[in-house]
């Protein structure tokens, strides 16, 4: 899988993504239902992610997890646990959780998908992806995340927060800032499959 690793800036100690999600997208006109059609070219990680999310091709999970292990993990310090980002869309199977669990198997690292608790958005509020600008997203996320103290053993661990698509970084920032309030967490690292 071809990657073009990029550093991600934010409230975490260190962060990286594998590749840009969409390389080009050309408008082809509308279909018979009036929906816009595009000829979209994605990076290899972007295409694999698209196939998981929108075509339920779960065979893409293992190659993506292996690529994160190969290309991103050597850039971080020792990782004690993996935390998938809380999902923004309800699905029967969450792509980020599936990739995190596979990465956990490959690296023999525990995956905690219950440490970060996301409160539902207030009734009638816009979806985060429909908000424009970092400030609007930060405001919408204020106070939405909390800690479920689910680490039962003694010690302090470096955590890898894993996301699928990095856009403004607002959600990743909010999650990482919340994680810093948990005394069992030492360094916080951020990894994303793609960036927008």
XYZ file of N, CA, C and O in Angstrom:
784
model
N 0.858 -1.193 0.000
C 0.000 0.000 0.000
C 0.893 1.241 0.000
O 1.789 1.348 0.819
N 0.641 2.131 -0.933
C 1.445 3.344 -1.023
C 0.946 4.371 -0.012
O -0.249 4.634 0.078
N 1.879 4.940 0.771
C 1.514 5.945 1.774
C 2.362 7.197 1.582
O 3.407 7.164 0.952
N 1.862 8.281 2.142
C 2.563 9.564 2.121
C 2.328 10.178 3.502
O 1.460 11.019 3.688
N 3.088 9.694 4.485
C 2.856 10.033 5.891
C 2.971 11.544 6.113
O 3.873 12.201 5.592
N 2.018 12.056 6.875
C 2.009 13.486 7.204
C 1.865 13.646 8.711
O 1.091 12.937 9.355
N 2.605 14.592 9.262
C 2.502 14.894 10.693
C 1.217 15.670 10.955
O 0.842 16.543 10.169
N 0.534 15.343 12.057
C -0.694 16.032 12.454
C -0.389 16.877 13.691
O 0.192 16.372 14.659
N -0.773 18.131 13.655
C -0.543 19.037 14.784
C -1.797 19.132 15.637
O -2.904 19.169 15.118
N -1.601 19.162 16.972
C -2.736 19.285 17.878
C -2.309 19.121 19.318
O -1.115 19.187 19.641
N -3.260 18.842 20.192
C -2.999 18.777 21.633
C -2.359 17.465 22.069
O -2.065 17.277 23.234
N -2.139 16.544 21.129
C -1.482 15.275 21.425
C 0.029 15.472 21.427
O 0.540 16.492 20.964
N 0.772 14.465 21.934
C 2.225 14.571 21.972
C 2.847 14.404 20.588
O 3.862 15.036 20.288
N 2.267 13.552 19.773
C 2.769 13.301 18.429
C 1.632 12.692 17.620
O 0.878 11.865 18.160
N 1.486 13.082 16.357
C 0.409 12.531 15.538
C 0.797 12.423 14.082
O 1.543 13.260 13.565
N 0.288 11.361 13.418
C 0.576 11.137 11.999
C -0.632 10.504 11.307
O -1.413 9.796 11.933
N -0.719 10.731 9.988
C -1.717 10.068 9.143
C -0.983 9.405 7.984
O 0.095 9.847 7.579
N -1.607 8.345 7.443
C -0.979 7.576 6.364
C -0.943 8.318 5.023
O 0.054 8.279 4.316
N -2.061 8.957 4.645
C -2.134 9.555 3.308
C -3.326 10.497 3.223
O -4.263 10.395 4.010
N -3.308 11.381 2.235
C -4.472 12.228 1.935
C -5.596 11.306 1.469
O -5.345 10.324 0.778
N -6.827 11.614 1.844
C -7.952 10.734 1.515
C -8.271 10.770 0.011
O -8.200 9.755 -0.674
N -8.633 11.949 -0.483
C -9.030 12.118 -1.883
C -7.931 12.851 -2.635
O -7.523 13.942 -2.235
N -7.467 12.262 -3.731
C -6.417 12.885 -4.538
C -7.007 13.821 -5.582
O -6.454 14.869 -5.878
N -8.158 13.450 -6.153
C -8.856 14.338 -7.096
C -10.323 13.928 -7.167
O -10.667 12.775 -6.932
N -11.163 14.904 -7.487
C -12.589 14.630 -7.625
C -13.144 15.574 -8.684
O -13.087 16.794 -8.533
N -13.648 14.993 -9.790
C -14.139 15.784 -10.918
C -15.663 15.613 -11.018
O -16.162 14.495 -11.077
N -16.360 16.738 -11.033
C -17.820 16.733 -11.138
C -18.226 16.279 -12.538
O -17.749 16.804 -13.541
N -19.084 15.257 -12.613
C -19.513 14.696 -13.900
C -20.914 15.127 -14.308
O -21.374 14.777 -15.389
N -21.597 15.851 -13.431
C -22.991 16.207 -13.692
C -23.896 15.439 -12.736
O -23.436 14.649 -11.926
N -25.190 15.678 -12.856
C -26.145 15.030 -11.963
C -26.695 13.757 -12.592
O -26.817 13.654 -13.814
N -27.059 12.796 -11.734
C -27.680 11.564 -12.233
C -29.183 11.802 -12.449
O -29.679 12.925 -12.286
N -29.905 10.727 -12.814
C -31.338 10.870 -13.125
C -32.181 11.300 -11.923
O -33.314 11.736 -12.081
N -31.612 11.203 -10.711
C -32.344 11.607 -9.495
C -31.934 13.009 -9.025
O -32.361 13.457 -7.970
N -31.066 13.644 -9.804
C -30.627 14.988 -9.428
C -29.473 15.009 -8.446
O -29.134 16.067 -7.905
N -28.853 13.844 -8.205
C -27.709 13.785 -7.294
C -26.416 14.019 -8.063
O -26.234 13.454 -9.150
N -25.509 14.834 -7.505
C -24.248 15.080 -8.206
C -23.404 13.801 -8.297
O -23.402 12.991 -7.379
N -22.716 13.625 -9.425
C -21.836 12.476 -9.621
C -20.411 12.985 -9.794
O -20.201 14.031 -10.411
N -19.457 12.235 -9.247
C -18.056 12.639 -9.307
C -17.194 11.466 -9.749
O -17.506 10.316 -9.453
N -16.132 11.779 -10.453
C -15.091 10.795 -10.731
C -14.008 11.071 -9.690
O -13.274 12.059 -9.792
N -13.955 10.222 -8.669
C -13.076 10.454 -7.525
C -11.904 9.483 -7.531
O -12.097 8.284 -7.696
N -10.720 10.040 -7.357
C -9.520 9.228 -7.206
C -9.036 9.371 -5.772
O -8.810 10.492 -5.306
N -8.937 8.251 -5.076
C -8.488 8.259 -3.686
C -7.102 7.633 -3.585
O -6.716 6.835 -4.435
N -6.400 7.965 -2.509
C -5.145 7.281 -2.214
C -5.475 5.826 -1.882
O -6.643 5.481 -1.666
N -4.471 4.954 -1.834
C -4.745 3.549 -1.501
C -5.384 3.418 -0.113
O -6.400 2.728 0.025
N -4.834 4.092 0.926
C -5.530 4.015 2.226
C -6.929 4.631 2.169
O -7.862 4.119 2.786
N -7.091 5.719 1.404
C -8.402 6.358 1.263
C -9.413 5.440 0.599
O -10.563 5.347 1.031
N -8.983 4.749 -0.443
C -9.879 3.819 -1.143
C -10.252 2.646 -0.242
O -11.405 2.222 -0.193
N -9.265 2.115 0.494
C -9.534 0.993 1.414
C -10.545 1.420 2.474
O -11.499 0.686 2.781
N -10.385 2.625 3.003
C -11.308 3.155 4.011
C -12.705 3.338 3.414
O -13.711 2.967 4.032
N -12.772 3.887 2.206
C -14.054 4.053 1.508
C -14.747 2.705 1.329
O -15.959 2.579 1.566
N -13.999 1.694 0.933
C -14.568 0.362 0.718
C -15.129 -0.220 2.021
O -16.177 -0.877 2.013
N -14.459 0.034 3.139
C -14.962 -0.444 4.439
C -16.250 0.300 4.805
O -17.268 -0.314 5.110
N -16.192 1.628 4.749
C -17.301 2.441 5.256
C -18.554 2.390 4.388
O -19.666 2.411 4.903
N -18.363 2.368 3.066
C -19.515 2.517 2.182
C -19.826 1.292 1.329
O -20.854 1.260 0.655
N -18.946 0.282 1.366
C -19.195 -0.947 0.606
C -19.125 -2.188 1.504
O -19.203 -3.299 1.012
N -18.940 -1.963 2.821
C -18.863 -3.051 3.810
C -17.839 -4.118 3.409
O -18.060 -5.297 3.619
N -16.717 -3.672 2.842
C -15.647 -4.595 2.464
C -14.675 -4.720 3.644
O -13.664 -4.020 3.727
N -14.999 -5.633 4.555
C -14.221 -5.781 5.791
C -12.865 -6.430 5.552
O -12.029 -6.473 6.444
N -12.619 -6.921 4.319
C -11.297 -7.469 3.981
C -10.225 -6.384 3.948
O -9.034 -6.688 3.910
N -10.648 -5.117 3.942
C -9.694 -3.994 3.925
C -9.150 -3.671 5.318
O -8.177 -2.926 5.441
N -9.766 -4.211 6.358
C -9.363 -3.879 7.738
C -7.931 -4.321 8.021
O -7.112 -3.544 8.521
N -7.625 -5.569 7.706
C -6.291 -6.107 8.033
C -5.173 -5.348 7.314
O -4.196 -4.944 7.963
N -5.282 -5.100 5.985
C -4.209 -4.347 5.332
C -4.013 -2.939 5.904
O -2.882 -2.463 6.016
N -5.107 -2.271 6.277
C -4.978 -0.927 6.865
C -4.294 -0.991 8.229
O -3.400 -0.193 8.514
N -4.704 -1.940 9.063
C -4.078 -2.088 10.382
C -2.589 -2.409 10.232
O -1.743 -1.844 10.939
N -2.266 -3.290 9.287
C -0.866 -3.654 9.049
C -0.063 -2.442 8.572
O 1.102 -2.271 8.952
N -0.701 -1.579 7.771
C -0.002 -0.383 7.271
C 0.236 0.615 8.395
O 1.292 1.252 8.452
N -0.727 0.763 9.304
C -0.532 1.632 10.471
C 0.629 1.089 11.312
O 1.506 1.847 11.751
N 0.638 -0.224 11.514
C 1.714 -0.842 12.287
C 3.073 -0.583 11.629
O 4.034 -0.202 12.298
N 3.143 -0.748 10.330
C 4.412 -0.623 9.611
C 4.870 0.830 9.468
O 6.042 1.140 9.674
N 3.953 1.735 9.104
C 4.340 3.099 8.745
C 4.260 4.111 9.877
O 5.023 5.070 9.897
N 3.323 3.924 10.817
C 3.124 4.946 11.848
C 3.674 4.554 13.220
O 4.287 5.385 13.899
N 3.458 3.316 13.644
C 3.862 2.950 15.009
C 5.346 3.178 15.302
O 5.681 3.605 16.405
N 6.267 2.940 14.345
C 7.681 3.208 14.646
C 7.983 4.685 14.941
O 9.034 4.997 15.505
N 7.069 5.589 14.585
C 7.280 7.021 14.796
C 6.950 7.453 16.230
O 7.302 8.551 16.647
N 6.239 6.596 16.958
C 5.821 6.909 18.327
C 6.713 6.191 19.339
O 7.444 5.268 18.999
N 6.581 6.587 20.605
C 7.210 5.836 21.685
C 6.422 4.556 21.929
O 5.496 4.230 21.181
N 6.772 3.846 22.975
C 6.077 2.596 23.312
C 4.611 2.878 23.607
O 4.285 3.796 24.347
N 3.737 2.091 22.999
C 2.290 2.281 23.166
C 1.743 1.195 24.081
O 1.979 0.008 23.856
N 1.036 1.612 25.135
C 0.482 0.670 26.101
C -0.947 0.276 25.820
O -1.409 -0.774 26.261
N -1.679 1.139 25.082
C -3.065 0.820 24.753
C -3.521 1.629 23.548
O -2.946 2.667 23.234
N -4.521 1.086 22.873
C -5.086 1.721 21.681
C -6.524 2.116 21.985
O -7.290 1.327 22.551
N -6.871 3.346 21.603
C -8.228 3.860 21.837
C -8.811 4.308 20.496
O -8.328 5.273 19.906
N -9.836 3.600 19.988
C -10.481 4.081 18.758
C -11.310 5.329 19.059
O -11.922 5.436 20.121
N -11.305 6.270 18.119
C -12.118 7.478 18.279
C -13.591 7.096 18.340
O -14.038 6.222 17.588
N -14.363 7.741 19.217
C -15.806 7.476 19.249
C -16.426 7.820 17.893
O -16.093 8.839 17.289
N -17.304 6.961 17.429
C -17.906 7.128 16.098
C -18.877 8.299 16.059
O -19.551 8.592 17.037
N -18.937 8.946 14.894
C -19.911 10.034 14.718
C -21.186 9.518 14.051
O -22.228 10.140 14.137
N -21.100 8.365 13.389
C -22.258 7.757 12.732
C -22.505 6.379 13.340
O -21.570 5.601 13.505
N -23.752 6.092 13.670
C -24.090 4.788 14.249
C -24.064 3.735 13.145
O -24.727 3.886 12.122
N -23.280 2.691 13.349
C -23.202 1.565 12.412
C -23.169 0.276 13.222
O -22.701 0.267 14.360
N -23.612 -0.811 12.610
C -23.572 -2.115 13.286
C -22.130 -2.503 13.595
O -21.831 -3.025 14.668
N -21.231 -2.249 12.660
C -19.798 -2.464 12.867
C -19.102 -1.136 12.593
O -19.302 -0.546 11.546
N -18.289 -0.702 13.540
C -17.601 0.582 13.386
C -16.233 0.373 12.744
O -15.401 -0.357 13.292
N -15.978 1.003 11.583
C -14.698 0.828 10.908
C -13.480 1.097 11.792
O -12.533 0.316 11.798
N -13.499 2.206 12.545
C -12.335 2.544 13.374
C -12.113 1.482 14.451
O -10.972 1.098 14.717
N -13.186 0.993 15.059
C -13.047 -0.061 16.077
C -12.471 -1.332 15.474
O -11.624 -1.991 16.084
N -12.929 -1.670 14.263
C -12.437 -2.881 13.596
C -10.933 -2.761 13.314
O -10.169 -3.695 13.555
N -10.510 -1.594 12.815
C -9.088 -1.385 12.517
C -8.278 -1.380 13.811
O -7.203 -1.979 13.883
N -8.804 -0.719 14.864
C -8.105 -0.684 16.159
C -7.950 -2.089 16.733
O -6.867 -2.449 17.227
N -9.009 -2.894 16.664
C -8.937 -4.261 17.194
C -7.933 -5.109 16.421
O -7.196 -5.898 17.016
N -7.886 -4.932 15.110
C -6.913 -5.672 14.296
C -5.488 -5.214 14.621
O -4.580 -6.031 14.737
N -5.311 -3.904 14.785
C -3.996 -3.371 15.160
C -3.578 -3.911 16.528
O -2.417 -4.266 16.747
N -4.547 -3.999 17.443
C -4.277 -4.569 18.762
C -3.819 -6.011 18.672
O -2.874 -6.427 19.368
N -4.466 -6.791 17.789
C -4.057 -8.198 17.594
C -2.654 -8.287 17.015
O -1.833 -9.083 17.475
N -2.383 -7.473 16.005
C -1.072 -7.500 15.343
C 0.063 -7.128 16.297
O 1.165 -7.663 16.186
N -0.210 -6.202 17.205
C 0.844 -5.680 18.087
C 0.750 -6.217 19.516
O 1.555 -5.840 20.360
N -0.254 -7.065 19.763
C -0.503 -7.585 21.116
C -0.639 -6.436 22.137
O -0.059 -6.448 23.209
N -1.440 -5.445 21.728
C -1.686 -4.263 22.550
C -3.171 -4.210 22.884
O -4.002 -4.360 21.987
N -3.524 -3.994 24.167
C -4.955 -3.927 24.502
C -5.660 -2.734 23.848
O -5.069 -1.667 23.701
N -6.910 -2.977 23.451
C -7.743 -1.939 22.841
C -8.867 -1.602 23.822
O -9.559 -2.489 24.300
N -8.999 -0.321 24.128
C -10.052 0.146 25.028
C -11.005 1.035 24.239
O -10.677 2.173 23.937
N -12.186 0.494 23.906
C -13.148 1.315 23.162
C -14.176 1.949 24.089
O -15.152 2.537 23.626
N -13.937 1.850 25.410
C -14.920 2.375 26.360
C -14.351 3.441 27.301
O -15.047 3.926 28.180
N -13.086 3.829 27.120
C -12.491 4.842 28.014
C -13.095 6.212 27.747
O -13.390 6.956 28.664
N -13.273 6.543 26.466
C -13.845 7.849 26.100
C -15.348 7.684 25.906
O -15.796 6.880 25.095
N -16.113 8.457 26.659
C -17.572 8.428 26.552
C -18.014 9.726 25.874
O -17.611 10.812 26.279
N -18.813 9.560 24.817
C -19.286 10.723 24.061
C -20.759 10.937 24.345
O -21.580 10.066 24.089
N -21.074 12.099 24.881
C -22.475 12.443 25.149
C -23.160 12.787 23.831
O -22.528 13.335 22.922
N -24.449 12.451 23.693
C -25.148 12.795 22.447
C -25.210 14.310 22.244
O -25.202 15.071 23.212
N -25.263 14.710 20.988
C -25.396 16.140 20.669
C -26.747 16.633 21.153
O -27.713 15.872 21.176
N -26.820 17.895 21.548
C -28.115 18.442 21.962
C -29.152 18.298 20.844
O -28.815 18.385 19.662
N -30.393 18.074 21.230
C -31.507 17.914 20.288
C -31.548 19.078 19.301
O -31.458 20.234 19.693
N -31.622 18.736 18.014
C -31.763 19.759 16.980
C -30.473 20.428 16.549
O -30.497 21.309 15.686
N -29.335 20.034 17.116
C -28.073 20.669 16.719
C -27.564 20.051 15.418
O -27.897 18.918 15.079
N -26.753 20.805 14.703
C -26.201 20.344 13.422
C -25.167 19.250 13.650
O -24.487 19.244 14.668
N -25.055 18.354 12.656
C -23.989 17.367 12.704
C -22.664 18.101 12.569
O -22.578 19.118 11.872
N -21.642 17.564 13.210
C -20.336 18.202 13.208
C -19.815 18.433 11.796
O -19.261 19.488 11.497
N -20.017 17.448 10.910
C -19.499 17.577 9.541
C -20.190 18.702 8.765
O -19.680 19.159 7.745
N -21.354 19.176 9.254
C -22.067 20.260 8.581
C -21.690 21.638 9.134
O -22.165 22.655 8.627
N -20.862 21.657 10.177
C -20.410 22.933 10.741
C -19.165 23.382 9.996
O -18.326 22.567 9.615
N -19.037 24.694 9.809
C -17.882 25.233 9.083
C -16.968 25.965 10.061
O -17.417 26.742 10.887
N -15.691 25.680 9.953
C -14.718 26.372 10.786
C -14.423 25.638 12.078
O -15.282 24.993 12.674
N -13.193 25.757 12.488
C -12.722 25.061 13.679
C -13.430 25.565 14.948
O -13.776 24.774 15.830
N -13.655 26.864 15.054
C -14.273 27.428 16.259
C -15.675 26.869 16.486
O -16.048 26.540 17.614
N -16.456 26.762 15.416
C -17.823 26.227 15.520
C -17.788 24.767 15.984
O -18.601 24.343 16.806
N -16.828 24.002 15.464
C -16.703 22.591 15.852
C -16.251 22.468 17.302
O -16.771 21.638 18.053
N -15.272 23.293 17.690
C -14.805 23.270 19.090
C -15.968 23.568 20.041
O -16.136 22.903 21.064
N -16.770 24.565 19.695
C -17.908 24.945 20.545
C -18.923 23.806 20.637
O -19.452 23.511 21.713
N -19.182 23.139 19.510
C -20.155 22.039 19.490
C -19.674 20.840 20.302
O -20.486 20.055 20.805
N -18.355 20.681 20.428
C -17.787 19.538 21.150
C -17.538 19.815 22.637
O -17.256 18.890 23.398
N -17.655 21.069 23.030
C -17.380 21.462 24.411
C -18.182 20.622 25.401
O -19.403 20.548 25.331
N -17.470 19.943 26.309
C -18.122 19.162 27.361
C -18.772 17.862 26.912
O -19.475 17.220 27.689
N -18.565 17.445 25.664
C -19.230 16.241 25.139
C -18.506 14.939 25.501
O -19.064 13.866 25.390
N -17.226 15.033 25.873
C -16.448 13.829 26.163
C -16.110 13.727 27.638
O -15.849 14.733 28.291
N -16.132 12.506 28.146
C -15.739 12.257 29.532
C -14.993 10.924 29.601
O -14.948 10.177 28.621
N -14.425 10.637 30.755
C -13.623 9.427 30.957
C -14.433 8.362 31.691
O -15.085 8.652 32.692
N -14.376 7.157 31.172
C -14.846 5.981 31.900
C -13.561 5.300 32.394
O -12.821 4.746 31.594
N -13.278 5.358 33.695
C -11.990 4.847 34.198
C -11.929 3.320 34.171
O -12.032 2.658 35.199
N -11.722 2.754 32.976
C -11.823 1.301 32.817
C -10.488 0.560 32.908
O -10.456 -0.656 32.786
N -9.380 1.272 33.113
C -8.091 0.593 33.307
C -8.020 0.188 34.779
O -8.070 1.041 35.667
N -7.921 -1.113 35.014
C -7.993 -1.599 36.403
C -6.631 -1.876 37.031
O -6.527 -1.932 38.244
N -5.586 -2.035 36.216
C -4.277 -2.333 36.816
C -3.522 -1.044 37.136
O -3.881 0.038 36.696
N -2.463 -1.214 37.932
C -1.643 -0.060 38.333
C -0.759 0.362 37.176
O -0.413 -0.429 36.309
N -0.363 1.615 37.174
C 0.557 2.086 36.156
C 0.004 3.252 35.366
O -1.121 3.711 35.593
N 0.827 3.740 34.465
C 0.509 4.886 33.623
C 0.942 4.509 32.212
O 2.052 4.019 32.013
N 0.082 4.693 31.228
C 0.292 4.129 29.898
C 0.286 5.195 28.814
O -0.432 6.172 28.905
N 1.078 4.954 27.782
C 1.009 5.778 26.572
C -0.152 5.264 25.727
O -0.244 4.069 25.466
N -1.007 6.187 25.307
C -2.199 5.804 24.546
C -2.082 6.258 23.102
O -1.630 7.371 22.820
N -2.516 5.389 22.187
C -2.637 5.740 20.771
C -4.119 5.910 20.467
O -4.895 4.965 20.599
N -4.503 7.120 20.088
C -5.882 7.389 19.680
C -5.930 7.229 18.159
O -5.187 7.891 17.436
N -6.793 6.330 17.701
C -6.863 6.002 16.271
C -8.150 6.539 15.656
O -9.232 6.315 16.188
N -8.014 7.234 14.528
C -9.171 7.760 13.799
C -9.092 7.311 12.343
O -8.042 6.868 11.877
N -10.220 7.438 11.632
C -10.207 7.048 10.220
C -9.859 8.231 9.328
O -8.952 8.160 8.521
N -10.557 9.361 9.495
C -10.354 10.528 8.632
C -10.146 11.771 9.486
O -11.014 12.142 10.270
N -9.003 12.409 9.330
C -8.648 13.608 10.086
C -9.019 14.820 9.249
O -8.541 14.973 8.126
N -9.891 15.682 9.803
C -10.296 16.883 9.073
C -9.704 18.108 9.756
O -8.538 18.420 9.571
N -10.459 18.782 10.608
C -9.916 19.974 11.281
C -9.122 19.605 12.531
O -8.357 20.415 13.039
N -9.350 18.396 13.044
C -8.679 17.989 14.277
C -9.461 18.344 15.529
O -9.015 18.066 16.641
N -10.636 18.948 15.376
C -11.422 19.394 16.534
C -11.796 18.219 17.438
O -11.637 18.290 18.662
N -12.295 17.134 16.866
C -12.721 15.990 17.673
C -11.514 15.309 18.312
O -11.538 14.958 19.490
N -10.445 15.122 17.542
C -9.233 14.505 18.077
C -8.687 15.338 19.239
O -8.283 14.806 20.264
N -8.682 16.677 19.081
C -8.228 17.564 20.158
C -9.073 17.382 21.410
O -8.542 17.264 22.518
N -10.392 17.379 21.237
C -11.299 17.252 22.390
C -11.075 15.920 23.107
O -11.034 15.871 24.346
N -10.896 14.840 22.347
C -10.673 13.521 22.945
C -9.325 13.483 23.669
O -9.228 12.997 24.797
N -8.284 13.999 23.024
C -6.946 13.965 23.639
C -6.881 14.824 24.896
O -6.259 14.425 25.894
N -7.536 15.974 24.884
C -7.572 16.825 26.083
C -8.302 16.105 27.215
O -7.900 16.191 28.374
N -9.367 15.397 26.875
C -10.104 14.621 27.884
C -9.217 13.506 28.434
O -9.177 13.274 29.649
N -8.500 12.813 27.563
C -7.609 11.732 28.003
C -6.548 12.235 28.971
O -6.146 11.518 29.883
N -6.093 13.456 28.782
C -5.048 14.010 29.657
C -5.540 14.202 31.095
O -4.737 14.391 31.998
N -6.845 14.154 31.295
C -7.380 14.297 32.658
C -7.377 12.957 33.399
O -7.700 12.904 34.589
N -7.036 11.870 32.710
C -7.070 10.525 33.284
C -5.676 10.164 33.779
O -4.733 10.102 32.989
N -5.531 9.940 35.085
C -4.207 9.737 35.671
C -3.507 8.467 35.194
O -2.307 8.316 35.373
N -4.223 7.553 34.555
C -3.614 6.319 34.045
C -2.966 6.511 32.670
O -2.346 5.604 32.139
N -3.162 7.703 32.080
C -2.620 7.970 30.743
C -1.396 8.867 30.856
O -1.419 9.893 31.529
N -0.318 8.486 30.176
C 0.916 9.264 30.148
C 0.945 10.071 28.845
O 0.271 11.074 28.736
N 1.681 9.612 27.844
C 1.704 10.310 26.554
C 0.466 9.951 25.741
O -0.031 8.834 25.818
N 0.015 10.917 24.949
C -1.131 10.699 24.059
C -0.648 10.880 22.625
O -0.150 11.946 22.258
N -0.764 9.807 21.841
C -0.384 9.835 20.433
C -1.647 9.744 19.575
O -2.628 9.122 19.972
N -1.598 10.374 18.403
C -2.754 10.390 17.502
C -2.345 9.784 16.163
O -1.284 10.105 15.627
N -3.177 8.899 15.643
C -2.947 8.317 14.311
C -4.258 8.316 13.553
O -5.308 8.067 14.121
N -4.165 8.616 12.272
C -5.344 8.592 11.413
C -4.983 7.865 10.125
O -3.844 7.932 9.670
N -5.963 7.175 9.560
C -5.726 6.498 8.285
C -5.472 7.542 7.199
O -4.484 7.466 6.482
N -6.355 8.539 7.102
C -6.212 9.570 6.079
C -6.478 10.955 6.658
O -7.006 11.082 7.769
N -6.119 11.967 5.896
C -6.519 13.338 6.225
C -7.299 13.880 5.047
O -7.156 13.423 3.922
N -8.176 14.846 5.356
C -9.082 15.383 4.329
C -8.349 16.332 3.396
O -7.485 17.069 3.796
